[in-house]
Amino acid sequence: MIAAANGIKLIDTEGNEFFDGVSSLWVNIHGHRKAAIDEAIVRQLGQVAHTTMLGLANLPAYELAGQLVGITPAGLNRVFYSDDGSTAVEVALKMAFQYWRHQGKPDKQKFISLEQAYHGDTVGTVSVGGIDLFHRVFKPLLFTPVHIPAPSCYHCRLAADPAECGLKCAAVLEQVLAEQHEEVAGLIIEPLVQAAAGMLMSPPGYLAKVREITRKYDVLLIADEVATGFGRTGTMFACEQEAVAPDLMALSKGITGGYMPLAATLTTDEVYNAFLGDYAAKKTFYHGHSYTGNPLACAAALANLRIFREEKVIEGLGPKIAAIADRLAEMAVLAHVGQVRQCGLIVGIELMLDKSKKVPYSWEQAAGASVCRQARKYGLIIRPIGDVVVFMPPLASTVAEINTMLAIIKRSVTEVTAADWADDGLQPTDL
Ligand SMILES: *Cc1c(COP(=O)(O)O)cnc(C)c1O
């Protein structure tokens, strides 16, 4: 039970301190109780806490939209607000769908998404998701996307080596679009990292190739940067790393520095203009949430962006990313660490019963959860995805703090997976 926080540490009701090793589920950027964000929210409270964006605008939302346009890839000039990552993606899907109706191409209705994708928990976003454990039960409720292979070097079923994997996966996409592009509205992708799938990294060049192919076949590219946005991958947005400008981009998680629920869907003038017309043309995009463009959240987001600029946050990430890589290299040799994966400050450490034969732990052993429970004893809060131990520290973490947190993870992995743990009858709940 968390009662308070200080910097990158959480404090429970008994006064125990824990490193926030997953940034409060991938949202926190500059640590907790960051004075500039606290003050921005209080200042906005002295003006107005909330007004509707239906037929009105508000100053923080207006100013933030301008700044988001300034920092996102070229061409993303229009901003539509909502409240969380799922709604940001939902908006992108509906916008893409309706866009083609206004273009006189109503047959373009399908979406392409990747195997093992995660785009949120609402019905539309679950439809384009590909994680069986989360999504199977809702199947009768969903629309069906065209799934293409996930280009993760490790899990790709088409190829063993990264470069080959990217090419083969792109070739599958090209084939699908060659046959079906007249029915395809858009392709949605988590650029560079499939996060909820267990931090699966795309091979270099894949994203740029997807952009090239979607452009060739006149299919809208939707970049879901909900997890990767705001510096997580080492650049402000993952798309920058392959010079990709998508047609729509979904942002949330880090947008307020991890303070308040807020999301934005950005798009191009071309998509925006398709919705213009007189009343009788009935081109309105009927989507809006009660708390859309909430002024307190937008004030927090403006303070967040100001800190990025003033503290040169992106410029300072290099040594932190390098420290993570060094510590991970040390961890990769552990007997039960199958693979370590890193993209900027996004890390997945995959546990394996037998790494040489690639034998996973059984589901019942809950190896990932056991490691995370052990880490908590040493003052670190992390969460697993299956047997992938996830480490996603706030960007503000110092190199020393990063080293300490990864030392705790290494110790926890070593202890939990030690000496035939799998065979000694010890239950995960004993750990
Ligand atoms: C977390 C996440 C979402 C959903 O965001 P919520 O704010 O939890 O609704 C969507 N897409 C990606 C890639 C995410 O990581």
PDB file of N, CA and C in Angstrom, residues 283-348:
ATOM      1  N   LYS A 283     -19.728  14.919 -42.002  1.00  0.00           N
ATOM      2  CA  LYS A 283     -18.367  14.380 -41.917  1.00  0.00           C
ATOM      3  C   LYS A 283     -17.809  14.401 -40.503  1.00  0.00           C
ATOM      4  N   THR A 284     -18.637  14.745 -39.545  1.00  0.00           N
ATOM      5  CA  THR A 284     -18.158  14.855 -38.167  1.00  0.00           C
ATOM      6  C   THR A 284     -17.557  13.538 -37.671  1.00  0.00           C
ATOM      7  N   PHE A 285     -16.473  13.660 -36.936  1.00  0.00           N
ATOM      8  CA  PHE A 285     -15.900  12.497 -36.248  1.00  0.00           C
ATOM      9  C   PHE A 285     -16.558  12.421 -34.869  1.00  0.00           C
ATOM     10  N   TYR A 286     -17.500  11.518 -34.739  1.00  0.00           N
ATOM     11  CA  TYR A 286     -18.256  11.453 -33.489  1.00  0.00           C
ATOM     12  C   TYR A 286     -17.508  10.630 -32.448  1.00  0.00           C
ATOM     13  N   HIS A 287     -16.589  11.266 -31.813  1.00  0.00           N
ATOM     14  CA  HIS A 287     -15.853  10.595 -30.739  1.00  0.00           C
ATOM     15  C   HIS A 287     -15.408  11.680 -29.759  1.00  0.00           C
ATOM     16  N   GLY A 288     -15.796  11.539 -28.512  1.00  0.00           N
ATOM     17  CA  GLY A 288     -15.361  12.517 -27.520  1.00  0.00           C
ATOM     18  C   GLY A 288     -15.573  11.978 -26.125  1.00  0.00           C
ATOM     19  N   HIS A 289     -14.658  12.290 -25.228  1.00  0.00           N
ATOM     20  CA  HIS A 289     -14.788  11.820 -23.849  1.00  0.00           C
ATOM     21  C   HIS A 289     -15.018  13.007 -22.919  1.00  0.00           C
ATOM     22  N   SER A 290     -15.657  12.748 -21.816  1.00  0.00           N
ATOM     23  CA  SER A 290     -16.012  13.824 -20.880  1.00  0.00           C
ATOM     24  C   SER A 290     -14.793  14.643 -20.466  1.00  0.00           C
ATOM     25  N   TYR A 291     -13.693  13.955 -20.192  1.00  0.00           N
ATOM     26  CA  TYR A 291     -12.521  14.644 -19.656  1.00  0.00           C
ATOM     27  C   TYR A 291     -11.460  14.954 -20.713  1.00  0.00           C
ATOM     28  N   THR A 292     -11.865  14.890 -21.972  1.00  0.00           N
ATOM     29  CA  THR A 292     -10.956  15.219 -23.066  1.00  0.00           C
ATOM     30  C   THR A 292     -10.268  16.569 -22.855  1.00  0.00           C
ATOM     31  N   GLY A 293      -8.950  16.578 -23.028  1.00  0.00           N
ATOM     32  CA  GLY A 293      -8.191  17.838 -22.950  1.00  0.00           C
ATOM     33  C   GLY A 293      -8.222  18.470 -21.574  1.00  0.00           C
ATOM     34  N   ASN A 294      -8.341  17.644 -20.545  1.00  0.00           N
ATOM     35  CA  ASN A 294      -8.426  18.164 -19.172  1.00  0.00           C
ATOM     36  C   ASN A 294      -7.296  19.157 -18.881  1.00  0.00           C
ATOM     37  N   PRO A 295      -7.635  20.364 -18.437  1.00  0.00           N
ATOM     38  CA  PRO A 295      -6.617  21.406 -18.248  1.00  0.00           C
ATOM     39  C   PRO A 295      -5.536  21.044 -17.221  1.00  0.00           C
ATOM     40  N   LEU A 296      -5.902  20.358 -16.151  1.00  0.00           N
ATOM     41  CA  LEU A 296      -4.877  19.978 -15.161  1.00  0.00           C
ATOM     42  C   LEU A 296      -3.872  19.015 -15.787  1.00  0.00           C
ATOM     43  N   ALA A 297      -4.383  18.034 -16.524  1.00  0.00           N
ATOM     44  CA  ALA A 297      -3.499  17.055 -17.169  1.00  0.00           C
ATOM     45  C   ALA A 297      -2.629  17.734 -18.225  1.00  0.00           C
ATOM     46  N   CYS A 298      -3.229  18.650 -18.976  1.00  0.00           N
ATOM     47  CA  CYS A 298      -2.451  19.354 -20.012  1.00  0.00           C
ATOM     48  C   CYS A 298      -1.392  20.252 -19.379  1.00  0.00           C
ATOM     49  N   ALA A 299      -1.715  20.850 -18.231  1.00  0.00           N
ATOM     50  CA  ALA A 299      -0.720  21.668 -17.527  1.00  0.00           C
ATOM     51  C   ALA A 299       0.451  20.793 -17.071  1.00  0.00           C
ATOM     52  N   ALA A 300       0.133  19.586 -16.586  1.00  0.00           N
ATOM     53  CA  ALA A 300       1.195  18.647 -16.192  1.00  0.00           C
ATOM     54  C   ALA A 300       2.041  18.274 -17.407  1.00  0.00           C
ATOM     55  N   ALA A 301       1.374  18.053 -18.536  1.00  0.00           N
ATOM     56  CA  ALA A 301       2.100  17.670 -19.757  1.00  0.00           C
ATOM     57  C   ALA A 301       3.015  18.796 -20.232  1.00  0.00           C
ATOM     58  N   LEU A 302       2.545  20.028 -20.139  1.00  0.00           N
ATOM     59  CA  LEU A 302       3.387  21.166 -20.529  1.00  0.00           C
ATOM     60  C   LEU A 302       4.616  21.256 -19.632  1.00  0.00           C
ATOM     61  N   ALA A 303       4.423  21.033 -18.337  1.00  0.00           N
ATOM     62  CA  ALA A 303       5.564  21.057 -17.412  1.00  0.00           C
ATOM     63  C   ALA A 303       6.525  19.914 -17.736  1.00  0.00           C
ATOM     64  N   ASN A 304       5.960  18.761 -18.073  1.00  0.00           N
ATOM     65  CA  ASN A 304       6.770  17.604 -18.463  1.00  0.00           C
ATOM     66  C   ASN A 304       7.677  17.959 -19.648  1.00  0.00           C
ATOM     67  N   LEU A 305       7.093  18.557 -20.672  1.00  0.00           N
ATOM     68  CA  LEU A 305       7.884  18.903 -21.870  1.00  0.00           C
ATOM     69  C   LEU A 305       8.919  19.979 -21.559  1.00  0.00           C
ATOM     70  N   ARG A 306       8.547  20.903 -20.672  1.00  0.00           N
ATOM     71  CA  ARG A 306       9.504  21.952 -20.295  1.00  0.00           C
ATOM     72  C   ARG A 306      10.720  21.315 -19.610  1.00  0.00           C
ATOM     73  N   ILE A 307      10.479  20.336 -18.754  1.00  0.00           N
ATOM     74  CA  ILE A 307      11.602  19.659 -18.075  1.00  0.00           C
ATOM     75  C   ILE A 307      12.481  18.942 -19.102  1.00  0.00           C
ATOM     76  N   PHE A 308      11.846  18.290 -20.070  1.00  0.00           N
ATOM     77  CA  PHE A 308      12.635  17.639 -21.132  1.00  0.00           C
ATOM     78  C   PHE A 308      13.594  18.643 -21.770  1.00  0.00           C
ATOM     79  N   ARG A 309      13.083  19.856 -22.039  1.00  0.00           N
ATOM     80  CA  ARG A 309      13.917  20.870 -22.693  1.00  0.00           C
ATOM     81  C   ARG A 309      14.980  21.414 -21.745  1.00  0.00           C
ATOM     82  N   GLU A 310      14.517  21.863 -20.567  1.00  0.00           N
ATOM     83  CA  GLU A 310      15.420  22.591 -19.666  1.00  0.00           C
ATOM     84  C   GLU A 310      16.477  21.679 -19.057  1.00  0.00           C
ATOM     85  N   GLU A 311      16.112  20.444 -18.764  1.00  0.00           N
ATOM     86  CA  GLU A 311      17.089  19.543 -18.139  1.00  0.00           C
ATOM     87  C   GLU A 311      17.790  18.672 -19.181  1.00  0.00           C
ATOM     88  N   LYS A 312      17.538  18.946 -20.439  1.00  0.00           N
ATOM     89  CA  LYS A 312      18.159  18.189 -21.536  1.00  0.00           C
ATOM     90  C   LYS A 312      18.106  16.681 -21.249  1.00  0.00           C
ATOM     91  N   VAL A 313      16.889  16.207 -21.006  1.00  0.00           N
ATOM     92  CA  VAL A 313      16.698  14.824 -20.568  1.00  0.00           C
ATOM     93  C   VAL A 313      17.178  13.819 -21.616  1.00  0.00           C
ATOM     94  N   ILE A 314      16.776  14.026 -22.870  1.00  0.00           N
ATOM     95  CA  ILE A 314      17.165  13.076 -23.928  1.00  0.00           C
ATOM     96  C   ILE A 314      18.687  13.040 -24.072  1.00  0.00           C
ATOM     97  N   GLU A 315      19.287  14.238 -24.062  1.00  0.00           N
ATOM     98  CA  GLU A 315      20.739  14.329 -24.229  1.00  0.00           C
ATOM     99  C   GLU A 315      21.482  13.602 -23.111  1.00  0.00           C
ATOM    100  N   GLY A 316      20.853  13.481 -21.939  1.00  0.00           N
ATOM    101  CA  GLY A 316      21.514  12.853 -20.801  1.00  0.00           C
ATOM    102  C   GLY A 316      21.312  11.350 -20.698  1.00  0.00           C
ATOM    103  N   LEU A 317      20.604  10.758 -21.653  1.00  0.00           N
ATOM    104  CA  LEU A 317      20.265   9.333 -21.511  1.00  0.00           C
ATOM    105  C   LEU A 317      21.423   8.396 -21.856  1.00  0.00           C
ATOM    106  N   GLY A 318      22.358   8.858 -22.682  1.00  0.00           N
ATOM    107  CA  GLY A 318      23.419   7.980 -23.179  1.00  0.00           C
ATOM    108  C   GLY A 318      24.116   7.144 -22.119  1.00  0.00           C
ATOM    109  N   PRO A 319      24.683   7.780 -21.075  1.00  0.00           N
ATOM    110  CA  PRO A 319      25.394   7.013 -20.056  1.00  0.00           C
ATOM    111  C   PRO A 319      24.473   6.030 -19.297  1.00  0.00           C
ATOM    112  N   LYS A 320      23.200   6.392 -19.155  1.00  0.00           N
ATOM    113  CA  LYS A 320      22.265   5.501 -18.450  1.00  0.00           C
ATOM    114  C   LYS A 320      21.991   4.255 -19.291  1.00  0.00           C
ATOM    115  N   ILE A 321      21.792   4.476 -20.584  1.00  0.00           N
ATOM    116  CA  ILE A 321      21.531   3.358 -21.492  1.00  0.00           C
ATOM    117  C   ILE A 321      22.766   2.449 -21.563  1.00  0.00           C
ATOM    118  N   ALA A 322      23.940   3.071 -21.561  1.00  0.00           N
ATOM    119  CA  ALA A 322      25.187   2.283 -21.603  1.00  0.00           C
ATOM    120  C   ALA A 322      25.363   1.479 -20.316  1.00  0.00           C
ATOM    121  N   ALA A 323      25.024   2.079 -19.166  1.00  0.00           N
ATOM    122  CA  ALA A 323      25.151   1.357 -17.891  1.00  0.00           C
ATOM    123  C   ALA A 323      24.227   0.148 -17.875  1.00  0.00           C
ATOM    124  N   ILE A 324      23.005   0.343 -18.395  1.00  0.00           N
ATOM    125  CA  ILE A 324      22.064  -0.787 -18.451  1.00  0.00           C
ATOM    126  C   ILE A 324      22.652  -1.903 -19.310  1.00  0.00           C
ATOM    127  N   ALA A 325      23.211  -1.524 -20.469  1.00  0.00           N
ATOM    128  CA  ALA A 325      23.784  -2.540 -21.363  1.00  0.00           C
ATOM    129  C   ALA A 325      24.914  -3.311 -20.676  1.00  0.00           C
ATOM    130  N   ASP A 326      25.755  -2.604 -19.928  1.00  0.00           N
ATOM    131  CA  ASP A 326      26.863  -3.266 -19.228  1.00  0.00           C
ATOM    132  C   ASP A 326      26.349  -4.257 -18.194  1.00  0.00           C
ATOM    133  N   ARG A 327      25.379  -3.814 -17.395  1.00  0.00           N
ATOM    134  CA  ARG A 327      24.851  -4.697 -16.342  1.00  0.00           C
ATOM    135  C   ARG A 327      24.116  -5.903 -16.960  1.00  0.00           C
ATOM    136  N   LEU A 328      23.433  -5.654 -18.093  1.00  0.00           N
ATOM    137  CA  LEU A 328      22.706  -6.754 -18.733  1.00  0.00           C
ATOM    138  C   LEU A 328      23.669  -7.788 -19.298  1.00  0.00           C
ATOM    139  N   ALA A 329      24.813  -7.313 -19.812  1.00  0.00           N
ATOM    140  CA  ALA A 329      25.803  -8.257 -20.342  1.00  0.00           C
ATOM    141  C   ALA A 329      26.279  -9.185 -19.224  1.00  0.00           C
ATOM    142  N   GLU A 330      26.408  -8.635 -18.021  1.00  0.00           N
ATOM    143  CA  GLU A 330      26.809  -9.471 -16.880  1.00  0.00           C
ATOM    144  C   GLU A 330      25.707 -10.466 -16.508  1.00  0.00           C
ATOM    145  N   MET A 331      24.478 -10.027 -16.688  1.00  0.00           N
ATOM    146  CA  MET A 331      23.363 -10.895 -16.312  1.00  0.00           C
ATOM    147  C   MET A 331      23.101 -11.999 -17.339  1.00  0.00           C
ATOM    148  N   ALA A 332      23.446 -11.707 -18.591  1.00  0.00           N
ATOM    149  CA  ALA A 332      23.151 -12.651 -19.669  1.00  0.00           C
ATOM    150  C   ALA A 332      23.834 -13.998 -19.475  1.00  0.00           C
ATOM    151  N   VAL A 333      24.924 -14.001 -18.704  1.00  0.00           N
ATOM    152  CA  VAL A 333      25.659 -15.267 -18.522  1.00  0.00           C
ATOM    153  C   VAL A 333      25.074 -16.123 -17.394  1.00  0.00           C
ATOM    154  N   LEU A 334      24.117 -15.605 -16.659  1.00  0.00           N
ATOM    155  CA  LEU A 334      23.525 -16.409 -15.576  1.00  0.00           C
ATOM    156  C   LEU A 334      22.862 -17.665 -16.156  1.00  0.00           C
ATOM    157  N   ALA A 335      22.890 -18.723 -15.357  1.00  0.00           N
ATOM    158  CA  ALA A 335      22.463 -20.033 -15.851  1.00  0.00           C
ATOM    159  C   ALA A 335      21.025 -20.041 -16.375  1.00  0.00           C
ATOM    160  N   HIS A 336      20.155 -19.262 -15.754  1.00  0.00           N
ATOM    161  CA  HIS A 336      18.740 -19.331 -16.141  1.00  0.00           C
ATOM    162  C   HIS A 336      18.223 -18.056 -16.805  1.00  0.00           C
ATOM    163  N   VAL A 337      19.154 -17.256 -17.311  1.00  0.00           N
ATOM    164  CA  VAL A 337      18.739 -16.096 -18.109  1.00  0.00           C
ATOM    165  C   VAL A 337      18.881 -16.463 -19.583  1.00  0.00           C
ATOM    166  N   GLY A 338      17.735 -16.627 -20.251  1.00  0.00           N
ATOM    167  CA  GLY A 338      17.745 -17.078 -21.640  1.00  0.00           C
ATOM    168  C   GLY A 338      18.171 -15.985 -22.593  1.00  0.00           C
ATOM    169  N   GLN A 339      17.597 -14.794 -22.399  1.00  0.00           N
ATOM    170  CA  GLN A 339      17.969 -13.678 -23.267  1.00  0.00           C
ATOM    171  C   GLN A 339      17.721 -12.370 -22.520  1.00  0.00           C
ATOM    172  N   VAL A 340      18.587 -11.391 -22.742  1.00  0.00           N
ATOM    173  CA  VAL A 340      18.324 -10.042 -22.243  1.00  0.00           C
ATOM    174  C   VAL A 340      18.035  -9.166 -23.446  1.00  0.00           C
ATOM    175  N   ARG A 341      17.007  -8.321 -23.322  1.00  0.00           N
ATOM    176  CA  ARG A 341      16.625  -7.453 -24.446  1.00  0.00           C
ATOM    177  C   ARG A 341      16.557  -6.015 -23.951  1.00  0.00           C
ATOM    178  N   GLN A 342      17.104  -5.110 -24.721  1.00  0.00           N
ATOM    179  CA  GLN A 342      17.117  -3.707 -24.322  1.00  0.00           C
ATOM    180  C   GLN A 342      16.882  -2.808 -25.525  1.00  0.00           C
ATOM    181  N   CYS A 343      16.074  -1.784 -25.316  1.00  0.00           N
ATOM    182  CA  CYS A 343      15.980  -0.679 -26.273  1.00  0.00           C
ATOM    183  C   CYS A 343      15.878   0.573 -25.419  1.00  0.00           C
ATOM    184  N   GLY A 344      16.932   1.342 -25.329  1.00  0.00           N
ATOM    185  CA  GLY A 344      16.940   2.520 -24.476  1.00  0.00           C
ATOM    186  C   GLY A 344      16.732   2.137 -23.019  1.00  0.00           C
ATOM    187  N   LEU A 345      15.697   2.689 -22.401  1.00  0.00           N
ATOM    188  CA  LEU A 345      15.406   2.354 -21.007  1.00  0.00           C
ATOM    189  C   LEU A 345      14.244   1.365 -20.894  1.00  0.00           C
ATOM    190  N   ILE A 346      14.148   0.500 -21.894  1.00  0.00           N
ATOM    191  CA  ILE A 346      13.153  -0.580 -21.891  1.00  0.00           C
ATOM    192  C   ILE A 346      13.932  -1.889 -21.867  1.00  0.00           C
ATOM    193  N   VAL A 347      13.670  -2.693 -20.832  1.00  0.00           N
ATOM    194  CA  VAL A 347      14.461  -3.913 -20.659  1.00  0.00           C
ATOM    195  C   VAL A 347      13.572  -5.108 -20.357  1.00  0.00           C
ATOM    196  N   GLY A 348      13.869  -6.232 -21.004  1.00  0.00           N
ATOM    197  CA  GLY A 348      13.233  -7.506 -20.676  1.00  0.00           C
ATOM    198  C   GLY A 348      14.307  -8.550 -20.435  1.00  0.00           C
TER     199      GLY A 348
END
